[in-house]
Amino acid sequence: MKPQLILLGAPGTGKGTQAKRIVDEFGYSHISTGDLLRGEIAKGSDLGKKVKSIIDKGDLVNDQVVLELLNANCSISDSAYIFDGFPRNIEQSELLEEHVLKGAASKAIYFDIDLDILVERISNRRIAPKSGEIYNLLSRPPKVEGKCDISGEDLIHRKDDTAETVRNRLEVFKNTIAPILDYYEGRGVLVRIDASTSAEEVFAKVGEAINS
Ligand code: AP5
Ligand code: MG
């Protein structure tokens, strides 16, 4: 049985980009709490209305709310999952273990990077909401400007990718990551990967981590 994968890293480190490749190459299911929350906002659900202003500011949504959303969208007895964007604090690490993984074998991959380069990566990101493709005007531009290569849909700039919100998201990350890394290091399941290289090079290291 493949280990459940927990992707850790600051906003813009490439968690979503790598998750897509892991799904294609290794047959994992991908669950991104950010995508699920943005989906609720797009649907205009009560939950979406409740979390919209929090996400627009770049703060964290309540732990229990996110845990419920996560649990409603995954069943680890059926599949090996990539958890992208959860956990975001030590409490969520414990909730993930206790309520979702329940002792299942797991590996935590930390995308390590100098935070200064992330603002540029994020400001050049464009996403295709339906196909889930992630582009970058510098490192992965679409073939036709403003359109997804796969679906042809219009690309969008995420609402929380403004300079002010990104600064807050990076602050939140800096204030929460250390105990999460200690938690997985203590369990002997943490792998650190240099995320400053190309997406291909990062993916090669991710593959080694999955197979090790
Ligand atoms: P979420 O959606 O999880 O956002 P995030 O963690 O801030 O991460 P991003 O999606 O911004 O970055 P990424 O690492 O996926 O990078 P990507 O692959 O796109 O969360 C959003 C919000 O939802 C939170 O702020 C919070 O409010 C809420 N939320 C979510 N989960 C929560 C939880 N558990 N608890 C509470 N609240 C929660 O890549 C970025 C760009 O870089 C792209 O343009 C890409 O093409 C490019 N790129 C990728 N890799 C490379 C590379 N190697 N070289 C060059 N460019 C690259
Ligand atoms: Mg993402």
Short mmCIF file of C-alpha atoms and ligand atoms in Angstrom, two decimals:
data_model
loop_
_atom_site.label_atom_id
_atom_site.label_comp_id
_atom_site.label_asym_id
_atom_site.label_seq_id
_atom_site.Cartn_x
_atom_site.Cartn_y
_atom_site.Cartn_z
CA MET A 1 0.00 0.00 0.00
CA LYS A 2 1.34 3.43 -0.97
CA PRO A 3 1.84 5.88 1.92
CA GLN A 4 -0.64 8.71 2.32
CA LEU A 5 1.20 11.87 1.26
CA ILE A 6 1.11 15.16 3.15
CA LEU A 7 2.44 18.11 1.15
CA LEU A 8 3.78 20.94 3.28
CA GLY A 9 5.08 24.27 2.07
CA ALA A 10 4.49 28.00 1.91
CA PRO A 11 1.97 29.55 -0.48
CA GLY A 12 3.32 29.27 -4.03
CA THR A 13 5.95 26.59 -3.36
CA GLY A 14 4.35 24.26 -5.91
CA LYS A 15 2.14 21.93 -3.83
CA GLY A 16 -0.69 22.01 -6.37
CA THR A 17 1.69 21.73 -9.33
CA GLN A 18 3.42 18.68 -7.89
CA ALA A 19 0.15 17.11 -6.74
CA LYS A 20 -1.15 17.05 -10.33
CA ARG A 21 1.99 15.25 -11.48
CA ILE A 22 1.83 12.77 -8.59
CA VAL A 23 -1.76 11.93 -9.53
CA ASP A 24 -0.79 11.31 -13.16
CA GLU A 25 2.37 9.32 -12.43
CA PHE A 26 1.60 7.45 -9.21
CA GLY A 27 -2.20 7.12 -9.24
CA TYR A 28 -2.90 9.08 -6.07
CA SER A 29 -6.13 10.98 -5.33
CA HIS A 30 -5.58 14.69 -4.70
CA ILE A 31 -7.35 16.63 -1.99
CA SER A 32 -6.63 20.34 -1.61
CA THR A 33 -8.48 22.12 1.19
CA GLY A 34 -7.88 25.43 -0.60
CA ASP A 35 -9.55 24.08 -3.77
CA LEU A 36 -12.45 22.68 -1.72
CA LEU A 37 -12.96 26.01 0.06
CA ARG A 38 -12.77 27.97 -3.23
CA GLY A 39 -15.31 25.49 -4.66
CA GLU A 40 -17.70 26.30 -1.79
CA ILE A 41 -17.26 30.03 -2.47
CA ALA A 42 -17.91 29.52 -6.20
CA LYS A 43 -21.09 27.54 -5.41
CA GLY A 44 -22.27 30.31 -3.07
CA SER A 45 -22.96 27.76 -0.29
CA ASP A 46 -23.47 28.83 3.33
CA LEU A 47 -19.98 27.56 4.09
CA GLY A 48 -18.59 29.48 1.11
CA LYS A 49 -20.24 32.70 2.34
CA LYS A 50 -18.82 32.14 5.81
CA VAL A 51 -15.21 31.60 4.70
CA LYS A 52 -14.93 34.06 1.81
CA SER A 53 -13.70 37.08 3.76
CA ILE A 54 -11.24 34.94 5.75
CA ILE A 55 -9.67 33.54 2.58
CA ASP A 56 -9.63 36.94 0.87
CA LYS A 57 -7.59 38.24 3.82
CA GLY A 58 -5.26 35.22 3.79
CA ASP A 59 -6.13 34.05 7.31
CA LEU A 60 -6.84 30.46 8.28
CA VAL A 61 -10.36 29.05 8.30
CA ASN A 62 -11.51 27.33 11.52
CA ASP A 63 -9.85 23.92 12.03
CA GLN A 64 -13.08 21.96 12.59
CA VAL A 65 -14.76 23.48 9.54
CA VAL A 66 -11.86 22.44 7.32
CA LEU A 67 -11.64 18.99 8.93
CA GLU A 68 -15.33 18.34 8.19
CA LEU A 69 -14.88 19.42 4.58
CA LEU A 70 -11.83 17.18 4.28
CA ASN A 71 -13.56 14.18 5.80
CA ALA A 72 -16.59 14.65 3.56
CA ASN A 73 -14.33 14.46 0.52
CA CYS A 74 -11.98 11.59 1.28
CA SER A 75 -12.04 8.03 2.45
CA ILE A 76 -8.55 6.70 2.92
CA SER A 77 -9.66 3.08 3.01
CA ASP A 78 -10.42 3.43 -0.74
CA SER A 79 -7.37 5.30 -1.99
CA ALA A 80 -3.96 6.77 -1.30
CA TYR A 81 -4.37 10.54 -0.96
CA ILE A 82 -2.25 13.60 -1.37
CA PHE A 83 -3.19 16.06 1.36
CA ASP A 84 -2.40 19.52 -0.05
CA GLY A 85 -2.92 22.51 2.26
CA PHE A 86 -3.87 20.48 5.33
CA PRO A 87 -2.43 20.58 8.01
CA ARG A 88 -1.77 24.32 8.43
CA ASN A 89 -1.04 24.26 12.17
CA ILE A 90 -0.07 21.73 14.81
CA GLU A 91 -3.70 21.23 15.85
CA GLN A 92 -4.58 20.21 12.27
CA SER A 93 -1.62 17.79 12.22
CA GLU A 94 -3.11 16.07 15.26
CA LEU A 95 -6.66 16.15 13.82
CA LEU A 96 -5.42 14.65 10.56
CA GLU A 97 -3.75 11.80 12.38
CA GLU A 98 -6.62 11.17 14.80
CA HIS A 99 -9.65 11.59 12.52
CA VAL A 100 -8.42 10.85 9.01
CA LEU A 101 -5.21 8.81 8.86
CA LYS A 102 -5.91 6.81 12.03
CA GLY A 103 -2.49 5.15 11.98
CA ALA A 104 -2.24 4.64 8.20
CA ALA A 105 1.31 4.83 6.83
CA SER A 106 2.13 8.36 5.72
CA LYS A 107 4.93 10.53 4.45
CA ALA A 108 5.21 14.31 4.82
CA ILE A 109 7.03 16.15 2.05
CA TYR A 110 8.18 19.67 2.87
CA PHE A 111 8.83 21.99 -0.07
CA ASP A 112 11.67 24.10 1.26
CA ILE A 113 12.30 27.47 -0.40
CA ASP A 114 13.48 31.02 0.23
CA LEU A 115 10.18 32.83 0.84
CA ASP A 116 11.38 35.93 -1.05
CA ILE A 117 10.90 34.29 -4.45
CA LEU A 118 7.32 33.29 -3.77
CA VAL A 119 5.68 36.67 -4.29
CA GLU A 120 6.94 36.67 -7.89
CA ARG A 121 5.76 33.07 -8.45
CA ILE A 122 2.33 33.80 -7.05
CA SER A 123 1.81 37.09 -8.88
CA ASN A 124 2.52 35.30 -12.17
CA ARG A 125 0.21 32.36 -11.42
CA ARG A 126 -2.94 31.88 -13.51
CA ILE A 127 -5.31 28.99 -12.90
CA ALA A 128 -8.00 27.18 -14.87
CA PRO A 129 -10.78 26.53 -12.33
CA LYS A 130 -12.51 23.72 -14.26
CA SER A 131 -9.52 21.68 -15.48
CA GLY A 132 -7.43 22.52 -12.39
CA GLU A 133 -4.37 23.33 -14.53
CA ILE A 134 -1.90 25.75 -12.95
CA TYR A 135 0.08 28.10 -15.19
CA ASN A 136 2.79 30.65 -14.64
CA LEU A 137 3.41 33.54 -16.99
CA LEU A 138 7.17 33.05 -16.54
CA SER A 139 7.79 29.32 -15.96
CA ARG A 140 4.73 27.71 -17.58
CA PRO A 141 2.84 30.10 -19.85
CA PRO A 142 -0.30 28.88 -21.64
CA LYS A 143 0.04 28.34 -25.40
CA VAL A 144 -2.71 30.91 -26.07
CA GLU A 145 -2.66 33.95 -23.80
CA GLY A 146 -5.35 33.80 -21.13
CA LYS A 147 -6.69 30.34 -22.15
CA CYS A 148 -6.20 26.88 -20.68
CA ASP A 149 -4.26 24.52 -23.00
CA ILE A 150 -6.47 21.59 -21.98
CA SER A 151 -10.00 23.01 -21.68
CA GLY A 152 -9.77 26.32 -23.55
CA GLU A 153 -11.48 28.04 -20.58
CA ASP A 154 -10.42 31.53 -19.46
CA LEU A 155 -7.59 31.61 -16.95
CA ILE A 156 -8.08 33.52 -13.71
CA HIS A 157 -5.91 35.21 -11.12
CA ARG A 158 -6.87 33.94 -7.64
CA LYS A 159 -8.54 36.60 -5.48
CA ASP A 160 -6.14 35.88 -2.61
CA ASP A 161 -3.09 36.37 -4.85
CA THR A 162 -2.96 40.15 -4.34
CA ALA A 163 0.31 41.50 -2.89
CA GLU A 164 -1.27 42.40 0.47
CA THR A 165 -2.99 39.05 0.95
CA VAL A 166 0.10 37.12 -0.14
CA ARG A 167 2.15 38.98 2.47
CA ASN A 168 -0.34 37.95 5.16
CA ARG A 169 -0.45 34.32 3.90
CA LEU A 170 3.35 34.17 4.14
CA GLU A 171 3.24 35.61 7.69
CA VAL A 172 0.66 33.00 8.71
CA PHE A 173 2.88 30.31 7.24
CA LYS A 174 6.01 31.57 9.05
CA ASN A 175 4.12 31.58 12.35
CA THR A 176 2.78 28.05 12.06
CA ILE A 177 5.22 25.82 10.14
CA ALA A 178 7.92 25.04 12.75
CA PRO A 179 5.82 22.84 15.09
CA ILE A 180 4.33 21.01 12.09
CA LEU A 181 7.80 20.09 10.84
CA ASP A 182 8.83 19.02 14.37
CA TYR A 183 5.72 16.82 14.56
CA TYR A 184 6.50 14.90 11.36
CA GLU A 185 10.25 14.84 12.03
CA GLY A 186 9.51 13.29 15.42
CA ARG A 187 7.47 10.57 13.75
CA GLY A 188 10.32 9.88 11.31
CA VAL A 189 8.21 10.56 8.19
CA LEU A 190 9.47 13.99 7.08
CA VAL A 191 11.29 14.45 3.76
CA ARG A 192 12.63 17.93 2.89
CA ILE A 193 12.92 18.85 -0.78
CA ASP A 194 14.53 21.95 -2.28
CA ALA A 195 11.59 23.57 -4.10
CA SER A 196 13.57 26.38 -5.71
CA THR A 197 14.54 24.33 -8.78
CA SER A 198 12.38 23.63 -11.86
CA ALA A 199 9.07 21.78 -11.46
CA GLU A 200 10.67 18.78 -13.27
CA GLU A 201 13.60 18.64 -10.86
CA VAL A 202 11.31 18.96 -7.85
CA PHE A 203 9.13 16.17 -9.21
CA ALA A 204 12.14 13.85 -9.62
CA LYS A 205 12.87 14.32 -5.92
CA VAL A 206 9.23 13.79 -5.01
CA GLY A 207 9.31 10.49 -6.92
CA GLU A 208 12.40 9.38 -4.97
CA ALA A 209 10.64 10.29 -1.72
CA ILE A 210 7.54 8.28 -2.63
CA ASN A 211 9.57 5.25 -3.64
CA SER A 212 12.05 5.36 -0.73
P1 AP5 B 1 -4.36 27.06 -0.55
O1 AP5 B 1 -5.19 26.99 -1.75
O2 AP5 B 1 -3.92 25.81 0.13
O3 AP5 B 1 -3.13 27.98 -0.89
P2 AP5 B 1 -1.61 28.00 -0.39
O4 AP5 B 1 -1.17 27.01 0.62
O5 AP5 B 1 -1.41 29.41 -0.02
O6 AP5 B 1 -0.82 27.50 -1.60
P3 AP5 B 1 -0.98 27.91 -3.08
O7 AP5 B 1 -2.12 27.18 -3.69
O8 AP5 B 1 -1.00 29.41 -3.18
O9 AP5 B 1 0.42 27.45 -3.67
P4 AP5 B 1 0.92 26.03 -4.16
O10 AP5 B 1 1.99 25.58 -3.22
O11 AP5 B 1 -0.20 25.11 -4.44
O12 AP5 B 1 1.65 26.48 -5.50
P5 AP5 B 1 1.27 26.21 -7.04
O13 AP5 B 1 1.56 24.80 -7.40
O14 AP5 B 1 -0.05 26.77 -7.40
O15 AP5 B 1 -5.12 27.92 0.57
C1 AP5 B 1 -5.75 29.14 0.27
C2 AP5 B 1 -6.48 29.67 1.50
O16 AP5 B 1 -7.52 28.76 1.89
C3 AP5 B 1 -5.62 29.85 2.77
O17 AP5 B 1 -4.94 31.08 2.78
C4 AP5 B 1 -6.68 29.74 3.87
O18 AP5 B 1 -7.41 30.94 3.97
C5 AP5 B 1 -7.62 28.67 3.32
N1 AP5 B 1 -7.24 27.31 3.72
C6 AP5 B 1 -6.83 26.29 2.89
N2 AP5 B 1 -6.55 25.19 3.60
C7 AP5 B 1 -6.79 25.50 4.89
C8 AP5 B 1 -6.66 24.77 6.12
N3 AP5 B 1 -6.20 23.53 6.13
N4 AP5 B 1 -6.97 25.40 7.26
C9 AP5 B 1 -7.40 26.68 7.28
N5 AP5 B 1 -7.54 27.44 6.16
C10 AP5 B 1 -7.24 26.84 4.99
O19 AP5 B 1 2.44 27.08 -7.74
C11 AP5 B 1 2.49 28.49 -7.60
C12 AP5 B 1 2.98 29.11 -8.91
O20 AP5 B 1 4.36 28.76 -9.09
C13 AP5 B 1 2.26 28.61 -10.16
O21 AP5 B 1 2.16 29.68 -11.08
C14 AP5 B 1 3.17 27.50 -10.71
O22 AP5 B 1 3.06 27.37 -12.12
C15 AP5 B 1 4.55 28.02 -10.32
N6 AP5 B 1 5.50 26.96 -10.00
C16 AP5 B 1 5.27 25.81 -9.32
N7 AP5 B 1 6.40 25.10 -9.17
C17 AP5 B 1 7.38 25.85 -9.76
C18 AP5 B 1 8.79 25.66 -9.91
N8 AP5 B 1 9.41 24.57 -9.43
N9 AP5 B 1 9.50 26.63 -10.55
C19 AP5 B 1 8.89 27.74 -11.03
N10 AP5 B 1 7.54 27.98 -10.93
C20 AP5 B 1 6.82 27.04 -10.28
MG MG B 2 -2.30 25.22 -4.26
#
